[in-house]
Amino acid sequence: MQMNLNHPVELDGVTYEKLAITHLEALASFRANSPEQVIRSMALVFAVPRRVVRHLDNSDAEQAGELLVNFLDAAARASLPLEI
C-alpha cells in the first residue's frame, strides 16, 4: 500500500513524493508511546529517514496514519474465519 504526498518533502536533494508500507516487521512492532517513537516507527515502516516524517505536512501525516490503520484493519479482517 502506498500514498502520494500532497506536499512532497525535499531533504538533502532527494524529493519524497510517495510513502509506501515496505517493512511489515516494523509495522508489527510499531510503538506509539511517545511522539518520538511514532516518528521512528513510521520512518521504519515507510523506509524513509525520520526527518521525512518530521517534515510531513499535517494532512500528509494524518493520511499516512490512516494508511497504516487501514492496512492493519484489512489484515485483521483477512485473518478472520469465514464462518462465525
Tab-separated table of N, CA, C and O in Angstrom:
chain	number	residue	atom	x	y	z
A	1	MET	N	0.841	-1.170	0.000
A	1	MET	CA	0.000	0.000	0.000
A	1	MET	C	0.889	1.238	0.000
A	1	MET	O	1.915	1.259	0.671
A	2	GLN	N	0.467	2.220	-0.739
A	2	GLN	CA	1.233	3.458	-0.809
A	2	GLN	C	0.310	4.645	-0.957
A	2	GLN	O	-0.865	4.502	-1.244
A	3	MET	N	0.889	5.810	-0.739
A	3	MET	CA	0.124	7.053	-0.879
A	3	MET	C	1.014	8.104	-1.514
A	3	MET	O	2.232	8.083	-1.357
A	4	ASN	N	0.398	9.001	-2.244
A	4	ASN	CA	1.104	10.156	-2.790
A	4	ASN	C	1.006	11.293	-1.787
A	4	ASN	O	-0.067	11.530	-1.219
A	5	LEU	N	2.108	11.983	-1.573
A	5	LEU	CA	2.103	13.124	-0.667
A	5	LEU	C	1.523	14.335	-1.378
A	5	LEU	O	1.887	14.625	-2.524
A	6	ASN	N	0.636	15.054	-0.723
A	6	ASN	CA	0.106	16.300	-1.275
A	6	ASN	C	1.159	17.391	-1.248
A	6	ASN	O	1.139	18.300	-2.071
A	7	HIS	N	2.066	17.289	-0.288
A	7	HIS	CA	3.155	18.259	-0.126
A	7	HIS	C	4.458	17.470	-0.036
A	7	HIS	O	4.875	17.095	1.064
A	8	PRO	N	5.095	17.173	-1.188
A	8	PRO	CA	6.340	16.399	-1.167
A	8	PRO	C	7.384	17.029	-0.240
A	8	PRO	O	7.409	18.236	-0.042
A	9	VAL	N	8.226	16.172	0.314
A	9	VAL	CA	9.276	16.599	1.234
A	9	VAL	C	10.611	16.469	0.513
A	9	VAL	O	10.918	15.426	-0.057
A	10	GLU	N	11.400	17.544	0.540
A	10	GLU	CA	12.729	17.507	-0.060
A	10	GLU	C	13.771	17.635	1.040
A	10	GLU	O	13.750	18.572	1.836
A	11	LEU	N	14.664	16.651	1.100
A	11	LEU	CA	15.750	16.653	2.064
A	11	LEU	C	17.040	16.239	1.381
A	11	LEU	O	17.075	15.222	0.687
A	12	ASP	N	18.066	17.019	1.572
A	12	ASP	CA	19.394	16.697	1.034
A	12	ASP	C	19.358	16.382	-0.458
A	12	ASP	O	20.016	15.459	-0.929
A	13	GLY	N	18.558	17.130	-1.193
A	13	GLY	CA	18.488	16.957	-2.640
A	13	GLY	C	17.603	15.807	-3.101
A	13	GLY	O	17.504	15.555	-4.296
A	14	VAL	N	16.969	15.105	-2.189
A	14	VAL	CA	16.073	13.996	-2.540
A	14	VAL	C	14.642	14.436	-2.241
A	14	VAL	O	14.352	14.920	-1.152
A	15	THR	N	13.759	14.256	-3.226
A	15	THR	CA	12.354	14.609	-3.041
A	15	THR	C	11.555	13.341	-2.805
A	15	THR	O	11.610	12.396	-3.590
A	16	TYR	N	10.822	13.333	-1.706
A	16	TYR	CA	9.953	12.213	-1.350
A	16	TYR	C	8.533	12.602	-1.723
A	16	TYR	O	7.964	13.515	-1.140
A	17	GLU	N	7.991	11.915	-2.739
A	17	GLU	CA	6.654	12.218	-3.241
A	17	GLU	C	5.626	11.182	-2.818
A	17	GLU	O	4.430	11.432	-2.904
A	18	LYS	N	6.097	10.001	-2.391
A	18	LYS	CA	5.211	8.900	-2.017
A	18	LYS	C	5.714	8.256	-0.738
A	18	LYS	O	6.907	8.304	-0.441
A	19	LEU	N	4.804	7.640	-0.026
A	19	LEU	CA	5.148	6.781	1.096
A	19	LEU	C	4.511	5.429	0.821
A	19	LEU	O	3.357	5.360	0.387
A	20	ALA	N	5.253	4.372	1.076
A	20	ALA	CA	4.732	3.023	0.874
A	20	ALA	C	5.081	2.168	2.079
A	20	ALA	O	6.180	2.283	2.633
A	21	ILE	N	4.156	1.328	2.477
A	21	ILE	CA	4.420	0.382	3.550
A	21	ILE	C	5.371	-0.660	2.978
A	21	ILE	O	5.005	-1.412	2.088
A	22	THR	N	6.604	-0.657	3.484
A	22	THR	CA	7.611	-1.546	2.925
A	22	THR	C	8.129	-2.578	3.916
A	22	THR	O	8.666	-3.593	3.502
A	23	HIS	N	7.994	-2.319	5.199
A	23	HIS	CA	8.531	-3.245	6.204
A	23	HIS	C	7.428	-3.685	7.160
A	23	HIS	O	7.103	-2.991	8.120
A	24	LEU	N	6.874	-4.856	6.887
A	24	LEU	CA	5.792	-5.366	7.728
A	24	LEU	C	6.284	-5.698	9.135
A	24	LEU	O	5.532	-5.576	10.099
A	25	GLU	N	7.559	-6.091	9.252
A	25	GLU	CA	8.100	-6.381	10.581
A	25	GLU	C	8.082	-5.121	11.445
A	25	GLU	O	7.792	-5.169	12.635
A	26	ALA	N	8.409	-3.987	10.845
A	26	ALA	CA	8.395	-2.721	11.578
A	26	ALA	C	6.962	-2.344	11.951
A	26	ALA	O	6.726	-1.795	13.027
A	27	LEU	N	6.029	-2.664	11.094
A	27	LEU	CA	4.631	-2.377	11.394
A	27	LEU	C	4.152	-3.238	12.563
A	27	LEU	O	3.421	-2.765	13.432
A	28	ALA	N	4.612	-4.472	12.609
A	28	ALA	CA	4.224	-5.368	13.696
A	28	ALA	C	4.770	-4.901	15.040
A	28	ALA	O	4.172	-5.179	16.080
A	29	SER	N	5.883	-4.179	15.016
A	29	SER	CA	6.466	-3.705	16.279
A	29	SER	C	6.326	-2.190	16.436
A	29	SER	O	7.130	-1.555	17.109
A	30	PHE	N	5.304	-1.621	15.819
A	30	PHE	CA	5.053	-0.181	15.857
A	30	PHE	C	4.870	0.273	17.294
A	30	PHE	O	4.156	-0.349	18.069
A	31	ARG	N	5.538	1.362	17.656
A	31	ARG	CA	5.442	1.894	19.017
A	31	ARG	C	4.812	3.276	18.971
A	31	ARG	O	5.222	4.119	18.188
A	32	ALA	N	3.828	3.484	19.844
A	32	ALA	CA	3.109	4.749	19.855
A	32	ALA	C	3.069	5.370	21.249
A	32	ALA	O	2.171	6.135	21.563
A	33	ASN	N	4.064	5.057	22.069
A	33	ASN	CA	4.035	5.544	23.440
A	33	ASN	C	4.582	6.960	23.599
A	33	ASN	O	4.481	7.533	24.678
A	34	SER	N	5.143	7.534	22.546
A	34	SER	CA	5.602	8.923	22.582
A	34	SER	C	5.711	9.421	21.143
A	34	SER	O	5.819	8.622	20.211
A	35	PRO	N	5.684	10.730	20.941
A	35	PRO	CA	5.813	11.252	19.575
A	35	PRO	C	7.095	10.789	18.889
A	35	PRO	O	7.082	10.466	17.696
A	36	GLU	N	8.181	10.713	19.627
A	36	GLU	CA	9.451	10.279	19.043
A	36	GLU	C	9.369	8.832	18.557
A	36	GLU	O	9.917	8.499	17.508
A	37	GLN	N	8.686	7.983	19.322
A	37	GLN	CA	8.543	6.590	18.926
A	37	GLN	C	7.627	6.441	17.719
A	37	GLN	O	7.858	5.594	16.856
A	38	VAL	N	6.599	7.271	17.631
A	38	VAL	CA	5.708	7.237	16.461
A	38	VAL	C	6.501	7.634	15.215
A	38	VAL	O	6.416	6.974	14.174
A	39	ILE	N	7.294	8.690	15.320
A	39	ILE	CA	8.109	9.134	14.185
A	39	ILE	C	9.082	8.041	13.775
A	39	ILE	O	9.217	7.720	12.589
A	40	ARG	N	9.752	7.460	14.744
A	40	ARG	CA	10.718	6.393	14.449
A	40	ARG	C	10.015	5.203	13.794
A	40	ARG	O	10.490	4.659	12.789
A	41	SER	N	8.882	4.799	14.345
A	41	SER	CA	8.151	3.651	13.805
A	41	SER	C	7.660	3.917	12.386
A	41	SER	O	7.774	3.053	11.508
A	42	MET	N	7.125	5.117	12.152
A	42	MET	CA	6.652	5.445	10.793
A	42	MET	C	7.816	5.451	9.814
A	42	MET	O	7.690	4.961	8.688
A	43	ALA	N	8.952	5.988	10.219
A	43	ALA	CA	10.120	6.010	9.344
A	43	ALA	C	10.556	4.586	8.991
A	43	ALA	O	10.899	4.305	7.834
A	44	LEU	N	10.522	3.688	9.958
A	44	LEU	CA	10.899	2.297	9.689
A	44	LEU	C	9.891	1.615	8.764
A	44	LEU	O	10.274	0.914	7.832
A	45	VAL	N	8.610	1.817	9.022
A	45	VAL	CA	7.570	1.183	8.202
A	45	VAL	C	7.645	1.669	6.754
A	45	VAL	O	7.537	0.880	5.817
A	46	PHE	N	7.849	2.973	6.577
A	46	PHE	CA	7.881	3.548	5.229
A	46	PHE	C	9.286	3.568	4.622
A	46	PHE	O	9.457	3.992	3.479
A	47	ALA	N	10.289	3.136	5.377
A	47	ALA	CA	11.681	3.079	4.911
A	47	ALA	C	12.170	4.442	4.403
A	47	ALA	O	12.706	4.560	3.308
A	48	VAL	N	11.942	5.453	5.230
A	48	VAL	CA	12.416	6.801	4.926
A	48	VAL	C	13.157	7.324	6.158
A	48	VAL	O	12.955	6.828	7.266
A	49	PRO	N	14.003	8.331	5.986
A	49	PRO	CA	14.649	8.928	7.159
A	49	PRO	C	13.615	9.563	8.088
A	49	PRO	O	12.565	10.038	7.643
A	50	ARG	N	13.900	9.571	9.376
A	50	ARG	CA	12.979	10.172	10.345
A	50	ARG	C	12.685	11.625	10.010
A	50	ARG	O	11.579	12.122	10.253
A	51	ARG	N	13.646	12.307	9.442
A	51	ARG	CA	13.434	13.712	9.076
A	51	ARG	C	12.297	13.874	8.081
A	51	ARG	O	11.602	14.892	8.091
A	52	VAL	N	12.094	12.897	7.217
A	52	VAL	CA	10.977	12.970	6.265
A	52	VAL	C	9.656	12.980	7.032
A	52	VAL	O	8.777	13.797	6.765
A	53	VAL	N	9.524	12.089	7.992
A	53	VAL	CA	8.289	12.018	8.771
A	53	VAL	C	8.090	13.317	9.547
A	53	VAL	O	6.991	13.857	9.610
A	54	ARG	N	9.161	13.845	10.102
A	54	ARG	CA	9.061	15.092	10.870
A	54	ARG	C	8.630	16.271	10.005
A	54	ARG	O	8.010	17.214	10.490
A	55	HIS	N	8.970	16.244	8.721
A	55	HIS	CA	8.660	17.359	7.836
A	55	HIS	C	7.368	17.173	7.047
A	55	HIS	O	7.044	18.000	6.197
A	56	LEU	N	6.627	16.106	7.309
A	56	LEU	CA	5.361	15.905	6.609
A	56	LEU	C	4.382	17.017	6.957
A	56	LEU	O	4.286	17.440	8.113
A	57	ASP	N	3.660	17.461	5.960
A	57	ASP	CA	2.554	18.382	6.191
A	57	ASP	C	1.526	17.665	7.071
A	57	ASP	O	1.407	16.435	7.026
A	58	ASN	N	0.803	18.409	7.882
A	58	ASN	CA	-0.174	17.794	8.789
A	58	ASN	C	-1.159	16.884	8.064
A	58	ASN	O	-1.474	15.796	8.549
A	59	SER	N	-1.646	17.308	6.909
A	59	SER	CA	-2.608	16.476	6.176
A	59	SER	C	-1.960	15.190	5.671
A	59	SER	O	-2.585	14.128	5.677
A	60	ASP	N	-0.710	15.263	5.245
A	60	ASP	CA	0.001	14.067	4.793
A	60	ASP	C	0.288	13.131	5.963
A	60	ASP	O	0.194	11.910	5.827
A	61	ALA	N	0.646	13.684	7.120
A	61	ALA	CA	0.907	12.856	8.300
A	61	ALA	C	-0.371	12.133	8.720
A	61	ALA	O	-0.343	10.937	9.050
A	62	GLU	N	-1.488	12.838	8.673
A	62	GLU	CA	-2.772	12.227	9.020
A	62	GLU	C	-3.122	11.125	8.021
A	62	GLU	O	-3.560	10.040	8.405
A	63	GLN	N	-2.904	11.385	6.753
A	63	GLN	CA	-3.190	10.397	5.717
A	63	GLN	C	-2.281	9.173	5.871
A	63	GLN	O	-2.719	8.041	5.678
A	64	ALA	N	-1.024	9.385	6.246
A	64	ALA	CA	-0.091	8.271	6.460
A	64	ALA	C	-0.560	7.408	7.625
A	64	ALA	O	-0.524	6.173	7.554
A	65	GLY	N	-1.017	8.050	8.693
A	65	GLY	CA	-1.556	7.300	9.820
A	65	GLY	C	-2.782	6.498	9.429
A	65	GLY	O	-2.928	5.340	9.823
A	66	GLU	N	-3.656	7.089	8.648
A	66	GLU	CA	-4.850	6.389	8.176
A	66	GLU	C	-4.479	5.209	7.289
A	66	GLU	O	-5.120	4.156	7.347
A	67	LEU	N	-3.444	5.370	6.477
A	67	LEU	CA	-2.974	4.275	5.627
A	67	LEU	C	-2.547	3.088	6.489
A	67	LEU	O	-2.901	1.944	6.198
A	68	LEU	N	-1.808	3.358	7.557
A	68	LEU	CA	-1.371	2.291	8.454
A	68	LEU	C	-2.559	1.613	9.129
A	68	LEU	O	-2.626	0.379	9.183
A	69	VAL	N	-3.493	2.402	9.633
A	69	VAL	CA	-4.666	1.841	10.306
A	69	VAL	C	-5.495	1.016	9.324
A	69	VAL	O	-5.932	-0.094	9.648
A	70	ASN	N	-5.705	1.531	8.123
A	70	ASN	CA	-6.488	0.794	7.122
A	70	ASN	C	-5.806	-0.513	6.745
A	70	ASN	O	-6.465	-1.536	6.558
A	71	PHE	N	-4.485	-0.486	6.632
A	71	PHE	CA	-3.736	-1.703	6.304
A	71	PHE	C	-3.915	-2.737	7.419
A	71	PHE	O	-4.174	-3.907	7.154
A	72	LEU	N	-3.773	-2.291	8.668
A	72	LEU	CA	-3.933	-3.213	9.799
A	72	LEU	C	-5.360	-3.746	9.885
A	72	LEU	O	-5.570	-4.939	10.170
A	73	ASP	N	-6.348	-2.896	9.633
A	73	ASP	CA	-7.747	-3.346	9.634
A	73	ASP	C	-7.983	-4.397	8.562
A	73	ASP	O	-8.636	-5.410	8.795
A	74	ALA	N	-7.455	-4.153	7.369
A	74	ALA	CA	-7.625	-5.116	6.264
A	74	ALA	C	-6.935	-6.429	6.595
A	74	ALA	O	-7.480	-7.513	6.323
A	75	ALA	N	-5.765	-6.366	7.202
A	75	ALA	CA	-5.042	-7.583	7.580
A	75	ALA	C	-5.819	-8.350	8.642
A	75	ALA	O	-5.898	-9.592	8.596
A	76	ALA	N	-6.397	-7.646	9.590
A	76	ALA	CA	-7.183	-8.304	10.638
A	76	ALA	C	-8.427	-8.967	10.063
A	76	ALA	O	-8.773	-10.088	10.439
A	77	ARG	N	-9.103	-8.272	9.153
A	77	ARG	CA	-10.301	-8.846	8.516
A	77	ARG	C	-9.940	-10.078	7.690
A	77	ARG	O	-10.688	-11.048	7.648
A	78	ALA	N	-8.797	-10.034	7.028
A	78	ALA	CA	-8.386	-11.158	6.186
A	78	ALA	C	-8.086	-12.404	7.020
A	78	ALA	O	-8.219	-13.524	6.527
A	79	SER	N	-7.701	-12.217	8.264
A	79	SER	CA	-7.359	-13.357	9.089
A	79	SER	C	-8.543	-13.928	9.863
A	79	SER	O	-8.415	-14.936	10.528
A	80	LEU	N	-9.713	-13.265	9.773
A	80	LEU	CA	-10.896	-13.776	10.457
A	80	LEU	C	-11.449	-14.996	9.741
A	80	LEU	O	-11.419	-15.075	8.504
A	81	PRO	N	-11.975	-15.958	10.480
A	81	PRO	CA	-12.592	-17.109	9.828
A	81	PRO	C	-13.858	-16.676	9.080
A	81	PRO	O	-14.530	-15.731	9.477
A	82	LEU	N	-14.156	-17.364	8.000
A	82	LEU	CA	-15.322	-17.018	7.198
A	82	LEU	C	-16.624	-17.358	7.916
A	82	LEU	O	-17.628	-16.729	7.723
A	83	GLU	N	-16.606	-18.399	8.731
A	83	GLU	CA	-17.814	-18.795	9.453
A	83	GLU	C	-17.638	-18.447	10.923
A	83	GLU	O	-16.618	-18.713	11.519
A	84	ILE	N	-18.667	-17.851	11.467
A	84	ILE	CA	-18.618	-17.481	12.885
A	84	ILE	C	-19.630	-18.301	13.648
A	84	ILE	O	-20.699	-18.544	13.260
